[in-house]
Short mmCIF file of C-alpha atoms in Angstrom, two decimals:
data_model
loop_
_atom_site.label_atom_id
_atom_site.label_comp_id
_atom_site.label_asym_id
_atom_site.label_seq_id
_atom_site.Cartn_x
_atom_site.Cartn_y
_atom_site.Cartn_z
CA ALA Z 1 95.27 77.80 71.22
CA ASN Z 2 96.36 81.34 70.39
CA SER Z 3 99.95 80.15 70.07
CA MET Z 4 102.21 81.15 67.23
CA THR Z 5 105.60 79.70 66.45
CA ILE Z 6 107.98 81.15 63.91
CA ARG Z 7 111.35 80.09 62.59
CA GLY Z 8 113.97 81.66 64.79
CA GLU Z 9 117.71 81.58 64.29
CA GLY Z 10 118.79 78.81 61.94
CA SER Z 11 116.26 76.00 62.03
CA ALA Z 12 115.13 76.67 65.63
CA GLN Z 13 111.47 77.43 66.29
CA THR Z 14 110.57 80.41 68.49
CA SER Z 15 107.32 80.87 70.42
CA ILE Z 16 106.20 84.47 70.06
CA GLN Z 17 104.15 84.40 73.28
CA GLN Z 18 107.09 83.30 75.44
CA GLY Z 19 109.34 85.99 73.95
CA LEU Z 20 107.08 88.93 74.75
CA ALA Z 21 107.43 91.06 77.88
CA LYS Z 22 104.47 90.21 80.13
CA MET Z 23 104.82 93.31 82.32
CA PHE Z 24 106.75 96.56 82.16
CA CYS Z 25 106.71 99.64 84.34
CA THR Z 26 108.61 102.92 84.14
CA PHE Z 27 108.33 105.09 87.22
CA ASN Z 28 109.75 108.08 89.08
CA GLY Z 29 111.40 106.69 92.21
CA THR Z 30 112.03 110.01 93.96
CA SER Z 31 109.79 112.17 96.15
CA THR Z 32 106.21 111.08 95.42
CA ILE Z 33 106.69 107.98 93.27
CA ALA Z 34 104.51 107.75 90.18
CA ILE Z 35 104.14 105.47 87.17
CA ALA Z 36 105.10 107.17 83.90
CA ASP Z 37 104.16 104.25 81.62
CA SER Z 38 103.24 100.62 82.16
CA PHE Z 39 101.71 97.43 80.83
CA ASN Z 40 100.18 94.85 83.19
CA ALA Z 41 101.51 96.69 86.26
CA SER Z 42 98.73 97.48 88.72
CA GLY Z 43 100.75 99.64 91.09
CA ILE Z 44 104.03 100.50 92.78
CA THR Z 45 104.99 100.74 96.43
CA ASP Z 46 107.80 102.78 97.96
CA ARG Z 47 109.36 100.53 100.62
CA GLY Z 48 112.03 103.02 101.71
CA THR Z 49 115.11 104.64 100.20
CA GLY Z 50 115.96 102.79 96.99
CA LEU Z 51 113.39 100.01 97.63
CA TYR Z 52 110.29 99.51 95.51
CA THR Z 53 107.67 96.88 94.71
CA VAL Z 54 105.91 96.70 91.33
CA THR Z 55 102.66 94.73 91.53
CA ILE Z 56 101.86 92.62 88.46
CA GLY Z 57 98.25 93.09 87.29
CA ASN Z 58 97.62 89.66 85.76
CA ASP Z 59 99.82 87.29 87.75
CA MET Z 60 102.62 85.25 86.29
CA ALA Z 61 102.17 81.46 86.23
CA SER Z 62 104.82 81.05 88.94
CA GLY Z 63 107.70 82.81 90.62
CA ASN Z 64 109.99 81.50 87.88
CA HIS Z 65 109.51 84.51 85.60
CA THR Z 66 112.58 86.56 84.65
CA PRO Z 67 112.52 90.17 85.86
CA SER Z 68 115.00 92.76 84.68
CA THR Z 69 115.58 96.34 85.85
CA SER Z 70 117.61 99.44 85.11
CA CYS Z 71 117.61 103.01 86.40
CA LYS Z 72 119.04 106.51 86.02
CA LYS Z 73 121.50 108.12 88.39
CA GLU Z 74 120.11 110.42 91.09
CA ASP Z 75 120.97 113.52 89.01
CA GLY Z 76 119.08 112.04 86.03
CA THR Z 77 122.08 111.16 83.86
CA ASP Z 78 122.59 107.73 82.35
CA ASP Z 79 126.13 107.09 83.54
CA GLY Z 80 126.70 103.74 85.16
CA ASN Z 81 127.29 104.63 88.79
CA LEU Z 82 123.77 103.66 89.91
CA MET Z 83 122.49 100.12 89.48
CA SER Z 84 119.24 98.32 90.12
CA VAL Z 85 118.51 94.74 91.10
CA ALA Z 86 115.22 92.86 90.68
CA GLY Z 87 113.83 90.28 93.06
CA SER Z 88 115.92 91.54 95.92
CA GLY Z 89 115.64 91.57 99.67
CA THR Z 90 116.53 89.44 102.65
CA GLY Z 91 114.76 86.11 102.33
CA TYR Z 92 112.88 87.26 99.22
CA THR Z 93 112.28 84.88 96.35
CA ASN Z 94 110.50 85.73 93.10
CA VAL Z 95 106.73 85.44 93.37
CA ALA Z 96 104.05 85.45 90.69
CA THR Z 97 102.44 88.68 91.88
CA GLU Z 98 105.25 91.26 92.10
CA VAL Z 99 108.79 92.33 91.32
CA ARG Z 100 110.84 93.89 94.11
CA VAL Z 101 113.52 96.34 93.06
CA LEU Z 102 116.39 98.06 94.79
CA THR Z 103 118.55 100.87 93.41
CA ARG Z 104 122.02 101.53 94.79
CA ARG Z 105 125.23 103.38 94.07
CA VAL Z 106 127.91 101.13 92.56
CA GLU Z 107 130.97 102.45 94.38
CA ASP Z 108 129.69 102.08 97.95
CA THR Z 109 126.41 100.10 97.52
CA ALA Z 110 124.41 102.79 99.36
CA LEU Z 111 120.68 102.62 98.60
CA LEU Z 112 119.48 105.69 96.69
CA ASP Z 113 116.20 106.76 95.11
CA SER Z 114 116.34 107.00 91.32
CA PRO Z 115 114.47 109.55 89.18
CA ALA Z 116 113.67 106.86 86.60
CA VAL Z 117 113.32 103.13 87.25
CA TYR Z 118 112.57 100.63 84.48
CA VAL Z 119 111.20 97.13 85.25
CA LEU Z 120 110.05 94.31 82.98
CA THR Z 121 109.54 90.59 83.19
CA HIS Z 122 109.29 87.66 80.80
CA GLY Z 123 107.65 84.29 81.40
CA ASP Z 124 104.23 82.67 81.28
CA LEU Z 125 101.08 84.35 82.58
CA ALA Z 126 98.78 82.43 84.93
#
C-alpha cells in the first residue's frame, strides 16, 4: 500500500519510499542552539561542547537507519577542518528515536561547537 517502485539504473527497480530522507534538521550549534529548518525532527538537545542530540518526531522502524551529518567550521566557512559524526558516543548505538552528533576539529580532534550542523537519516519509519 502506498508503495511506488520505478526503474532505477539499468534494469534494477528502486523503491521511492526507501530512497527518501525520513528526517532532516539544520541547526545553529553555537550559543543558544536553534533549529533553522527541519522535517520530522521534534527537537534538539545541547549535550555539551560539540555534542548534540536530534530527536526524531515519527520514530524509525529500528536503530538500523542510516544517519549522515556535516557541519561548518567555527568561523562559518566551509573548509574541511571541522567534521561531524552521527551516532556517536561511548557505548552509544543507533536507536529509532534520535541521532546523536558530535562536531570536532580534524587536526587535533577537539570537540567544538559549529555554527551550522546538518543531519539527515534514511531508512524505514515505524
